Coordinates of C-alpha atoms in Angstrom, one line a residue:
Chain A
M1151 CA 5.0 20.5 -17.8
S1152 CA 8.0 20.2 -20.3
K1153 CA 8.1 18.9 -23.7
V1154 CA 10.0 15.5 -23.7
V1155 CA 11.0 13.9 -27.3
Y1156 CA 11.9 10.1 -27.2
I1157 CA 13.0 8.6 -30.2
S1158 CA 12.9 5.0 -30.3
H1159 CA 15.5 2.8 -32.2
D1160 CA 13.6 2.6 -35.1
G1161 CA 13.3 6.4 -35.5
T1162 CA 9.5 6.7 -33.8
R1163 CA 9.2 9.5 -32.2
H1164 CA 7.4 10.2 -29.3
E1165 CA 6.1 13.5 -27.5
L1166 CA 5.1 13.8 -24.1
D1167 CA 4.3 16.8 -21.8
V1168 CA 6.0 15.3 -18.8
S1169 CA 4.9 17.4 -15.1
D1170 CA 7.7 18.6 -13.1
G1171 CA 9.2 16.5 -10.4
V1172 CA 8.3 13.1 -12.8
S1173 CA 11.2 11.2 -13.9
L1174 CA 11.5 10.4 -17.6
M1175 CA 11.2 6.7 -17.1
Q1176 CA 8.0 6.9 -15.1
A1177 CA 6.4 9.3 -17.8
A1178 CA 7.6 6.9 -20.5
V1179 CA 6.4 3.7 -19.1
S1180 CA 3.1 5.1 -17.6
N1181 CA 2.0 6.8 -21.3
G1182 CA 3.1 3.1 -23.0
I1183 CA 6.6 3.7 -24.8
Y1184 CA 7.2 0.3 -24.2
D1185 CA 10.6 0.3 -25.2
I1186 CA 11.7 2.0 -21.9
V1187 CA 11.2 -0.8 -19.6
G1188 CA 11.9 0.2 -15.8
D1189 CA 11.6 -3.2 -14.3
C1190 CA 13.0 -2.0 -11.1
G1191 CA 10.4 0.7 -10.3
G1192 CA 12.9 3.6 -10.5
S1193 CA 15.5 2.9 -8.3
A1194 CA 18.5 2.7 -10.4
S1195 CA 18.7 -0.8 -9.8
C1196 CA 17.8 -2.5 -13.2
A1197 CA 19.4 -0.7 -15.8
T1198 CA 16.5 -1.4 -18.3
C1199 CA 15.6 2.5 -19.0
H1200 CA 18.8 3.3 -20.5
V1201 CA 18.4 6.4 -22.9
Y1202 CA 21.2 8.3 -24.7
V1203 CA 20.7 12.1 -23.7
D1204 CA 21.4 14.7 -27.0
E1205 CA 24.5 16.2 -26.1
A1206 CA 22.7 19.9 -26.2
F1207 CA 21.3 18.9 -22.9
C1208 CA 24.3 16.7 -21.3
D1209 CA 25.3 19.4 -19.0
R1210 CA 21.8 20.7 -17.6
L1211 CA 21.8 17.1 -15.9
L1212 CA 22.9 16.4 -12.8
A1213 CA 26.2 14.1 -13.3
P1214 CA 25.1 10.5 -12.3
T1215 CA 25.4 9.2 -8.9
E1216 CA 28.2 6.3 -8.5
R1217 CA 25.2 3.8 -8.2
E1218 CA 24.0 4.9 -11.7
A1219 CA 27.1 4.5 -13.0
G1220 CA 27.7 1.3 -11.7
M1221 CA 24.3 0.2 -12.9
L1222 CA 25.1 1.7 -16.3
E1223 CA 28.1 -0.8 -16.8
C1224 CA 25.1 -3.6 -16.6
A1225 CA 23.2 -1.9 -19.3
A1226 CA 22.2 -4.4 -22.1
A1227 CA 22.9 -2.1 -25.1
E1228 CA 25.9 -0.1 -25.8
V1229 CA 27.2 2.3 -23.2
K1230 CA 28.6 5.8 -24.7
P1231 CA 29.4 8.9 -22.9
N1232 CA 25.9 10.4 -23.0
S1233 CA 24.2 7.1 -21.8
R1234 CA 22.0 7.6 -18.8
L1235 CA 19.2 5.5 -16.7
C1236 CA 16.2 7.9 -17.4
C1237 CA 14.5 6.9 -14.2
Q1238 CA 17.3 9.4 -12.6
I1239 CA 16.0 11.9 -14.8
V1240 CA 13.6 14.3 -13.1
M1241 CA 11.8 16.8 -15.1
S1242 CA 12.4 20.2 -14.5
P1243 CA 11.9 23.5 -16.4
T1244 CA 15.6 23.6 -17.8
L1245 CA 15.1 20.3 -19.4
D1246 CA 11.8 21.6 -21.8
G1247 CA 12.4 20.3 -25.3
L1248 CA 14.9 17.5 -24.0
V1249 CA 15.4 14.6 -26.7
V1250 CA 16.7 11.3 -25.8
E1251 CA 17.3 8.3 -28.0
I1252 CA 16.3 4.5 -26.9
P1253 CA 18.9 2.0 -27.3
D1254 CA 18.0 -1.6 -29.4
R1255 CA 17.3 -3.1 -26.3
Q1256 CA 16.9 -2.7 -22.7
W1257 CA 17.6 -6.4 -21.5
Chain B
M3 CA -1.9 -17.6 -33.9
K4 CA -3.2 -15.1 -36.6
A5 CA -3.0 -11.1 -35.1
Y6 CA -6.6 -10.3 -35.7
E7 CA -7.6 -13.0 -32.7
K8 CA -9.5 -12.1 -30.0
V9 CA -7.4 -11.9 -26.8
V10 CA -9.0 -11.9 -23.4
I11 CA -7.2 -11.3 -20.2
I12 CA -8.3 -12.0 -16.8
G13 CA -6.7 -9.9 -14.3
T14 CA -5.6 -6.1 -14.1
G15 CA -2.4 -6.2 -11.7
Q16 CA 1.2 -6.2 -13.3
A17 CA 0.7 -9.5 -15.2
G18 CA -2.3 -8.8 -17.2
V19 CA -1.8 -5.0 -17.7
E20 CA 1.9 -6.0 -19.2
V21 CA 0.5 -8.3 -21.5
A22 CA -2.0 -6.2 -22.8
F23 CA 0.6 -3.3 -23.4
G24 CA 3.2 -6.2 -24.5
L25 CA 0.8 -7.2 -27.4
R26 CA 0.1 -4.1 -29.1
A27 CA 3.8 -3.2 -29.0
N28 CA 4.7 -6.5 -30.4
G29 CA 2.4 -5.4 -33.4
W30 CA -1.0 -7.4 -32.3
Q31 CA -3.7 -6.0 -34.2
G32 CA -6.8 -7.8 -32.7
E33 CA -9.4 -7.0 -29.8
I34 CA -7.7 -7.2 -26.2
T35 CA -10.1 -6.8 -23.4
L36 CA -8.5 -6.5 -20.0
I37 CA -10.9 -7.7 -17.2
G38 CA -10.4 -6.6 -13.7
E39 CA -12.3 -7.5 -10.5
S40 CA -11.1 -4.4 -8.9
A41 CA -12.6 -0.9 -9.9
D42 CA -9.3 0.8 -9.4
I43 CA -7.3 1.9 -11.8
P44 CA -4.8 -0.8 -12.3
H45 CA -1.6 0.2 -10.0
H46 CA 1.3 -1.0 -8.7
L47 CA 1.1 -3.0 -5.7
P48 CA 4.9 -3.0 -4.0
P49 CA 4.7 0.6 -3.1
L50 CA 1.3 0.2 -0.9
S51 CA 3.6 -1.7 1.9
K52 CA 6.0 1.5 1.9
A53 CA 5.5 4.4 0.4
Y54 CA 2.0 4.3 0.2
L55 CA 1.5 3.7 3.6
A56 CA 4.0 6.5 4.8
G57 CA 1.9 8.6 3.0
T58 CA 4.8 9.8 0.3
A59 CA 3.0 8.1 -2.7
T60 CA -0.5 9.4 -4.0
A61 CA -3.0 6.8 -5.7
E62 CA -2.1 8.4 -8.8
S63 CA 1.3 8.1 -9.0
L64 CA 0.8 4.1 -8.5
Y65 CA -0.8 3.5 -11.7
L66 CA 0.8 1.3 -13.9
R67 CA -0.4 3.2 -16.9
T68 CA -2.6 6.3 -17.5
P69 CA -6.1 5.6 -17.8
E70 CA -5.6 7.4 -21.5
A71 CA -3.1 5.0 -22.3
Y72 CA -5.4 2.1 -22.6
Q73 CA -7.8 4.0 -25.1
A74 CA -4.5 5.0 -26.9
Q75 CA -3.2 1.5 -27.6
N76 CA -7.0 0.1 -28.0
I77 CA -7.0 -2.0 -24.9
H78 CA -10.7 -2.5 -23.8
L79 CA -10.6 -2.0 -20.2
L80 CA -13.5 -3.7 -18.0
S81 CA -12.8 -3.1 -14.3
G82 CA -15.0 -3.7 -11.6
I83 CA -16.2 -6.9 -13.0
R84 CA -16.3 -10.4 -12.3
V85 CA -15.8 -13.3 -14.4
D86 CA -17.9 -15.8 -13.6
A87 CA -17.1 -18.7 -15.4
I88 CA -15.0 -19.8 -18.1
N89 CA -16.9 -21.9 -21.1
R90 CA -14.2 -23.9 -23.1
E91 CA -16.7 -25.3 -25.3
A92 CA -18.1 -22.1 -26.4
A93 CA -14.8 -20.1 -25.9
Q94 CA -16.3 -17.4 -23.6
V95 CA -16.0 -16.2 -20.5
Q96 CA -18.9 -15.7 -18.3
L97 CA -19.3 -12.1 -16.5
A98 CA -21.0 -11.5 -13.7
D99 CA -23.1 -8.4 -15.1
G100 CA -24.5 -11.3 -17.4
Q101 CA -22.4 -10.4 -20.5
A102 CA -20.3 -13.6 -22.3
L103 CA -17.4 -12.7 -24.1
S104 CA -15.9 -14.6 -26.8
Y105 CA -12.3 -15.3 -27.2
D106 CA -9.7 -16.6 -29.4
R107 CA -7.1 -16.8 -26.8
L108 CA -7.6 -16.6 -23.2
V109 CA -5.0 -15.3 -20.5
L110 CA -5.4 -16.1 -16.9
A111 CA -3.3 -13.4 -14.5
T112 CA -5.6 -13.5 -11.9
G113 CA -3.0 -13.3 -9.1
G114 CA -3.7 -14.2 -5.6
R115 CA -5.3 -13.1 -2.1
P116 CA -3.8 -13.1 1.2
R117 CA -3.7 -16.2 3.1
T118 CA -6.4 -15.7 5.8
M119 CA -5.9 -16.8 9.5
P120 CA -7.3 -20.3 10.8
A121 CA -10.9 -20.3 11.3
D122 CA -10.2 -21.2 15.0
C123 CA -9.0 -17.8 15.5
G124 CA -12.4 -16.4 15.4
P125 CA -14.5 -14.4 13.1
L126 CA -12.1 -11.4 12.2
A127 CA -13.9 -10.5 8.4
E128 CA -16.2 -8.0 10.3
A129 CA -13.4 -6.4 12.7
D130 CA -12.2 -2.7 11.5
N131 CA -9.0 -3.2 13.0
F132 CA -8.0 -6.0 11.3
C133 CA -6.4 -6.1 7.8
Y134 CA -4.6 -7.9 5.3
L135 CA -2.7 -6.0 2.6
R136 CA -2.8 -7.1 -1.0
T137 CA -5.1 -4.0 -2.4
L138 CA -5.2 -0.6 -2.4
S139 CA -8.2 -0.4 -0.3
D140 CA -6.2 -2.5 2.2
A141 CA -3.5 0.2 2.3
E142 CA -5.8 2.8 2.6
R143 CA -7.4 1.0 5.6
I144 CA -4.4 0.8 7.3
R145 CA -2.9 3.8 6.4
L146 CA -6.0 5.7 8.0
Q147 CA -4.9 3.6 11.2
L148 CA -1.2 4.3 11.7
V149 CA -1.2 6.7 14.6
P150 CA 1.4 7.9 16.4
G151 CA 1.2 6.1 19.6
N152 CA -0.9 3.3 19.0
R153 CA -0.2 -0.3 19.2
M154 CA 0.0 -2.1 16.3
V155 CA 0.7 -6.1 16.2
V156 CA 1.9 -7.6 12.6
I157 CA 1.5 -11.1 12.5
G158 CA 3.9 -12.7 10.1
S159 CA 7.6 -11.8 9.3
G160 CA 7.6 -12.5 5.5
Y161 CA 8.1 -9.2 3.0
I162 CA 4.8 -7.9 4.0
G163 CA 4.9 -8.2 7.7
L164 CA 8.4 -6.6 7.7
E165 CA 7.7 -3.8 5.2
V166 CA 4.7 -2.9 7.1
A167 CA 6.5 -3.1 10.4
A168 CA 8.8 -0.8 9.0
S169 CA 6.5 1.5 7.6
A170 CA 4.4 1.8 10.7
I171 CA 7.3 2.7 13.2
K172 CA 8.1 5.0 11.0
T173 CA 4.7 6.6 11.8
G174 CA 5.4 6.6 15.6
M175 CA 3.3 3.4 16.1
Q176 CA 4.6 1.2 18.9
V177 CA 4.8 -2.4 16.5
T178 CA 5.1 -5.7 17.7
L179 CA 5.8 -8.3 15.3
L180 CA 5.0 -12.1 15.7
T181 CA 6.2 -14.9 14.0
I182 CA 6.0 -18.6 14.5
A183 CA 9.0 -19.0 12.8
D184 CA 12.3 -19.1 14.4
R185 CA 13.8 -16.2 12.6
V186 CA 12.3 -13.5 10.2
L187 CA 12.3 -14.2 6.4
D188 CA 13.2 -17.4 7.2
R189 CA 11.8 -19.4 3.9
V190 CA 13.9 -17.2 1.7
T191 CA 16.9 -16.3 3.5
A192 CA 20.0 -17.6 5.3
P193 CA 20.2 -17.1 8.8
L194 CA 22.8 -14.4 9.1
V195 CA 20.6 -12.1 6.6
S196 CA 17.7 -13.0 8.9
S197 CA 19.8 -11.8 11.9
F198 CA 20.8 -8.5 9.8
Y199 CA 17.1 -7.9 9.3
E200 CA 16.1 -8.4 12.9
R201 CA 18.8 -6.0 14.3
L202 CA 17.7 -3.5 11.8
H203 CA 14.0 -3.7 13.0
R204 CA 15.1 -4.0 16.7
A205 CA 17.2 -0.7 16.3
A206 CA 14.4 1.2 15.0
G207 CA 12.1 0.1 17.7
V208 CA 10.2 -2.9 16.5
D209 CA 9.9 -5.5 19.1
I210 CA 10.3 -8.9 17.1
E211 CA 8.7 -12.2 18.9
V212 CA 10.0 -15.4 17.1
N213 CA 8.5 -18.6 17.8
T214 CA 5.1 -17.2 18.6
Q215 CA 1.5 -18.8 18.0
I216 CA -1.4 -17.2 17.8
A217 CA -4.0 -18.8 19.8
G218 CA -6.9 -16.2 19.0
F219 CA -8.4 -12.5 19.3
E220 CA -9.7 -10.9 22.0
M221 CA -12.9 -9.0 20.3
S222 CA -15.2 -6.3 21.4
A223 CA -18.5 -7.4 22.6
D224 CA -20.2 -6.5 18.8
Q225 CA -17.2 -8.4 17.4
Q226 CA -16.3 -5.6 15.3
H227 CA -12.9 -4.5 16.7
V228 CA -9.9 -6.4 18.1
R229 CA -8.8 -5.5 21.2
A230 CA -6.0 -7.8 21.9
V231 CA -4.1 -10.3 20.1
V232 CA -3.3 -13.6 22.7
C233 CA -0.6 -16.2 22.0
A234 CA -0.7 -19.7 22.0
D235 CA 1.9 -19.3 25.5
G236 CA -1.0 -17.2 27.1
R237 CA 0.7 -14.0 26.8
R238 CA -1.8 -11.1 25.4
L239 CA -1.0 -7.9 23.4
D240 CA -3.4 -5.0 23.5
A241 CA -3.6 -4.0 20.0
D242 CA -5.3 -1.2 18.0
L243 CA -4.6 -2.2 14.9
V244 CA -3.3 -5.6 13.5
V245 CA -2.0 -6.5 9.8
A246 CA -1.4 -10.3 8.8
G247 CA 0.9 -11.0 6.2
I248 CA 0.9 -14.6 6.4
G249 CA 1.3 -15.7 2.7
L250 CA -0.5 -15.4 -0.8
V251 CA -3.1 -18.2 -2.0
P252 CA -3.4 -18.1 -5.6
N253 CA -6.6 -17.5 -7.3
C254 CA -7.2 -20.7 -9.8
E255 CA -10.9 -21.5 -9.1
L256 CA -11.8 -20.0 -12.4
A257 CA -9.1 -22.5 -13.7
S258 CA -10.3 -25.2 -11.6
A259 CA -14.1 -25.0 -12.3
A260 CA -13.0 -24.6 -16.1
G261 CA -11.2 -28.2 -15.7
L262 CA -7.8 -27.0 -16.3
Q263 CA -5.2 -28.7 -14.3
V264 CA -4.4 -26.9 -10.9
D265 CA -1.8 -27.8 -8.4
D266 CA -1.2 -25.1 -6.0
G267 CA -1.3 -22.7 -9.1
I268 CA -2.4 -23.0 -12.5
I269 CA 0.0 -25.7 -14.5
V270 CA 1.8 -23.9 -17.6
N271 CA 4.0 -25.7 -20.2
E272 CA 6.9 -24.0 -21.8
L273 CA 4.8 -21.8 -24.0
M274 CA 2.8 -20.8 -20.9
Q275 CA -0.1 -22.7 -22.0
T276 CA -2.4 -24.7 -19.5
S277 CA -3.8 -27.5 -20.0
D278 CA -6.2 -25.8 -22.5
P279 CA -3.5 -24.8 -25.2
A280 CA -5.9 -21.8 -25.9
I281 CA -5.6 -20.7 -22.4
M282 CA -2.2 -19.3 -20.7
A283 CA -1.6 -18.5 -17.4
L284 CA 1.2 -16.1 -16.0
G285 CA 2.5 -14.4 -12.4
D286 CA 1.5 -15.3 -8.9
C287 CA -1.2 -17.8 -9.9
A288 CA 1.0 -19.9 -12.5
R289 CA 3.1 -22.9 -11.8
F290 CA 5.7 -23.7 -14.6
H291 CA 8.9 -26.3 -14.5
S292 CA 11.9 -24.4 -13.9
S293 CA 14.8 -25.5 -16.2
I294 CA 17.6 -23.8 -14.1
Y295 CA 16.2 -25.5 -11.0
N296 CA 14.7 -28.6 -12.7
R297 CA 11.5 -28.3 -10.4
W298 CA 7.7 -27.1 -10.6
V299 CA 7.9 -23.7 -9.0
R300 CA 5.3 -20.7 -8.6
I301 CA 6.9 -17.3 -8.2
E302 CA 5.4 -14.6 -6.4
S303 CA 7.4 -11.3 -7.7
V304 CA 6.7 -8.5 -9.8
P305 CA 9.7 -9.3 -12.0
N306 CA 8.6 -12.7 -12.6
A307 CA 5.0 -11.6 -13.7
L308 CA 6.3 -9.2 -16.1
E309 CA 8.9 -11.6 -17.7
Q310 CA 6.1 -14.0 -18.4
A311 CA 4.0 -11.0 -19.7
R312 CA 6.7 -10.4 -22.3
K313 CA 7.1 -14.0 -23.1
I314 CA 3.1 -14.4 -23.5
A315 CA 3.2 -11.2 -25.9
A316 CA 5.8 -12.5 -27.8
I317 CA 4.6 -16.1 -28.3
L318 CA 1.2 -14.8 -29.3
C319 CA 2.7 -12.6 -31.4
G320 CA 5.0 -14.9 -33.4
K321 CA 8.2 -13.3 -32.0
T322 CA 11.2 -14.9 -30.8
Y323 CA 11.2 -14.9 -26.6
R324 CA 14.0 -14.9 -24.0
S325 CA 14.7 -18.3 -22.5
E326 CA 13.9 -18.4 -18.8
A327 CA 15.8 -16.0 -16.5
A328 CA 16.3 -16.5 -12.7
P329 CA 13.5 -15.1 -10.8
W330 CA 14.3 -12.0 -8.5
F331 CA 12.7 -10.0 -5.9
W332 CA 12.9 -6.9 -3.6
S333 CA 12.3 -5.4 -0.5
D334 CA 12.7 -1.9 0.6
Q335 CA 12.8 -1.8 4.5
Y336 CA 14.0 1.8 6.1
D337 CA 16.5 2.9 3.8
I338 CA 17.8 -0.5 3.3
G339 CA 16.9 -1.9 -0.3
L340 CA 17.6 -5.9 -0.4
K341 CA 17.7 -7.2 -4.0
M342 CA 17.5 -11.2 -4.7
V343 CA 17.8 -13.4 -7.4
G344 CA 17.0 -17.1 -7.7
L345 CA 15.6 -19.5 -5.0
S346 CA 18.2 -20.8 -2.4
D347 CA 16.1 -23.6 -1.6
G348 CA 18.7 -26.8 -1.0
Y349 CA 21.7 -24.5 -0.8
E350 CA 25.1 -26.1 0.8
R351 CA 27.0 -23.2 2.1
I352 CA 26.9 -19.5 1.5
V353 CA 29.6 -17.3 1.0
I354 CA 29.4 -13.5 1.6
R355 CA 31.3 -10.6 0.3
G356 CA 31.4 -7.1 2.0
S357 CA 30.2 -6.0 5.2
M358 CA 27.2 -6.9 7.1
E359 CA 27.8 -3.7 9.4
Q360 CA 28.1 -1.0 6.6
P361 CA 25.7 -2.6 5.3
D362 CA 27.0 -3.4 2.1
F363 CA 27.1 -7.1 1.2
S364 CA 26.3 -10.0 -1.2
V365 CA 25.4 -13.5 0.1
F366 CA 25.8 -16.4 -2.5
Y367 CA 23.9 -19.6 -2.0
L368 CA 26.0 -22.7 -3.3
K369 CA 25.0 -25.8 -4.5
N370 CA 28.0 -28.0 -6.1
N371 CA 29.8 -24.5 -6.4
R372 CA 27.0 -22.8 -8.1
A373 CA 25.2 -19.9 -7.2
L374 CA 21.5 -21.2 -6.6
A375 CA 20.6 -17.5 -5.1
V376 CA 22.4 -14.4 -4.4
D377 CA 20.8 -11.5 -1.7
T378 CA 22.3 -8.2 -2.0
V379 CA 22.5 -5.1 -0.1
N380 CA 23.5 -2.0 -1.6
R381 CA 25.3 -4.0 -4.3
P382 CA 23.4 -2.7 -7.6
V383 CA 26.3 -4.1 -9.7
E384 CA 26.9 -7.3 -7.9
F385 CA 22.9 -8.0 -7.9
N386 CA 22.7 -7.6 -12.1
L387 CA 25.9 -10.0 -12.5
S388 CA 24.3 -12.4 -10.0
K389 CA 21.4 -12.3 -12.1
Q390 CA 23.6 -14.1 -15.4
M391 CA 25.6 -16.1 -12.6
V392 CA 22.3 -17.7 -11.6
T393 CA 20.5 -17.8 -14.5
D394 CA 23.6 -19.5 -16.4
Q395 CA 24.3 -21.8 -13.4
L396 CA 27.8 -20.9 -13.9
L397 CA 30.6 -22.9 -11.9
I398 CA 32.3 -20.8 -9.4
D399 CA 35.3 -20.9 -7.3
P400 CA 34.1 -20.1 -3.9
A401 CA 37.6 -19.1 -2.7
L402 CA 37.7 -16.4 -5.2
L403 CA 34.0 -15.8 -4.6
A404 CA 35.0 -14.8 -1.1
D405 CA 37.7 -12.5 -2.0
E406 CA 36.1 -9.2 -2.4
S407 CA 40.1 -8.0 -4.4
V408 CA 38.8 -10.2 -6.9
P409 CA 35.8 -8.3 -8.9
L410 CA 32.7 -10.3 -9.5
K411 CA 32.8 -9.3 -12.9
E412 CA 36.4 -11.1 -13.2
I413 CA 34.8 -14.3 -11.5
I414 CA 32.4 -14.6 -13.8
A415 CA 34.2 -13.9 -16.8
A416 CA 36.8 -16.5 -15.9
A417 CA 34.0 -19.0 -15.2
R418 CA 32.7 -18.3 -18.9
A419 CA 35.8 -18.8 -20.1
E420 CA 36.4 -22.4 -18.5
P421 CA 33.2 -23.9 -18.1
N422 CA 34.7 -27.3 -17.0
Y423 CA 36.2 -26.2 -14.2
A424 CA 35.8 -28.1 -10.9

């Protein structure tokens, strides 16, 4: 169980305790963080769980797969170097305290 | 529409749950009551034919929201309670436990139920090894009967039948799939996509028998057990387990009984209202006029339910909503993810990009040089671009489309730049 902070575009902070092995998308959706959508159920196929990862944590994440990188191109909001699909970020102890910002729109 | 009004939502599938949470996210202040006949915590359905059968998903991992999230969002969840009737004059729903709930706005998200075998196939309801698949308990019943070496007969070659067959063969069952159609997925895909899936299943060991009509079932003496499936041509297939996936029947009875307009689905207008403006409907049970296809459609898919739920939430909260988007669908069989956008009925020609052997391809269903639908395998980027192409009914040059050296993104950009092409 590690802490994740999601910051919505309007500045609202949501702090969740996320179990290891659970994706950040799953945790957000099941706890009612509405601006993370996850329409495809977490298969990197819809780009509706786009987040900006706090720079301090970027190096601790596995690099995006080709599929995720391709899907990111389809994201509705601006894509930045720290853009990720959070269905592909799986919680682990090294990510405790992770902060992600949610863009203004997902679709 | 005032934010303090009471909303009652009937149905705790993905449509109903999304309306409830969508209302809160859009600032709805009033009471929200979500009523489900199922006693289960509202959960995802798609994994039931896949990960759940394979035993790789727990019931908990299927929850749409954590049980606490309903309380946190002040959504009153009534599970395991049947709605007996809608009393439009009193603006109340009558529950089976005797309560009557008042509403200002009522949302029907009643979904559908499996189409059952014709009555002349005999009494199957009591059989312990004959299953349909829609609910968690259906999936549980099937899962417990997946025994390596046992013989399974799947009836139907739509998504459910194929996904169940794929899940079962992986557990070591001997699987035969029977379909009355001349090819699998015949209602939704082109013949070459059907062939692709038939090859995939046969390579995995599934015996697919097309053009096969079911005459009936050979039952045990006490009628509690199917022993064999009997085909119209006289063939007899021993079975330890039979699963039928032969379509969905929309749950419209409450709406019909309340005098709402129903025609294979509850009829709704562009504001998702039924023939009574205080009552809305969405998802598998709703029929609407598609502006993209210029005909009445009822769409059985999770993304459609979610899209319409978000639209209802926005409408009720007085927010802007997005205009109709082409419906999309997905199916996972083995390690192949099929993603489809649009409705292909009435296509004139198809164009393929990529290789079906890899497999890595997209199939475009064209009419008058516009894509009605696109099927993609392993091409998520093309899938997403295809959503725009179909939704915006872009005029596309088929020769360009067939040329893999031209990225789809460029083809779409060109179509947008020259809307009068053709």
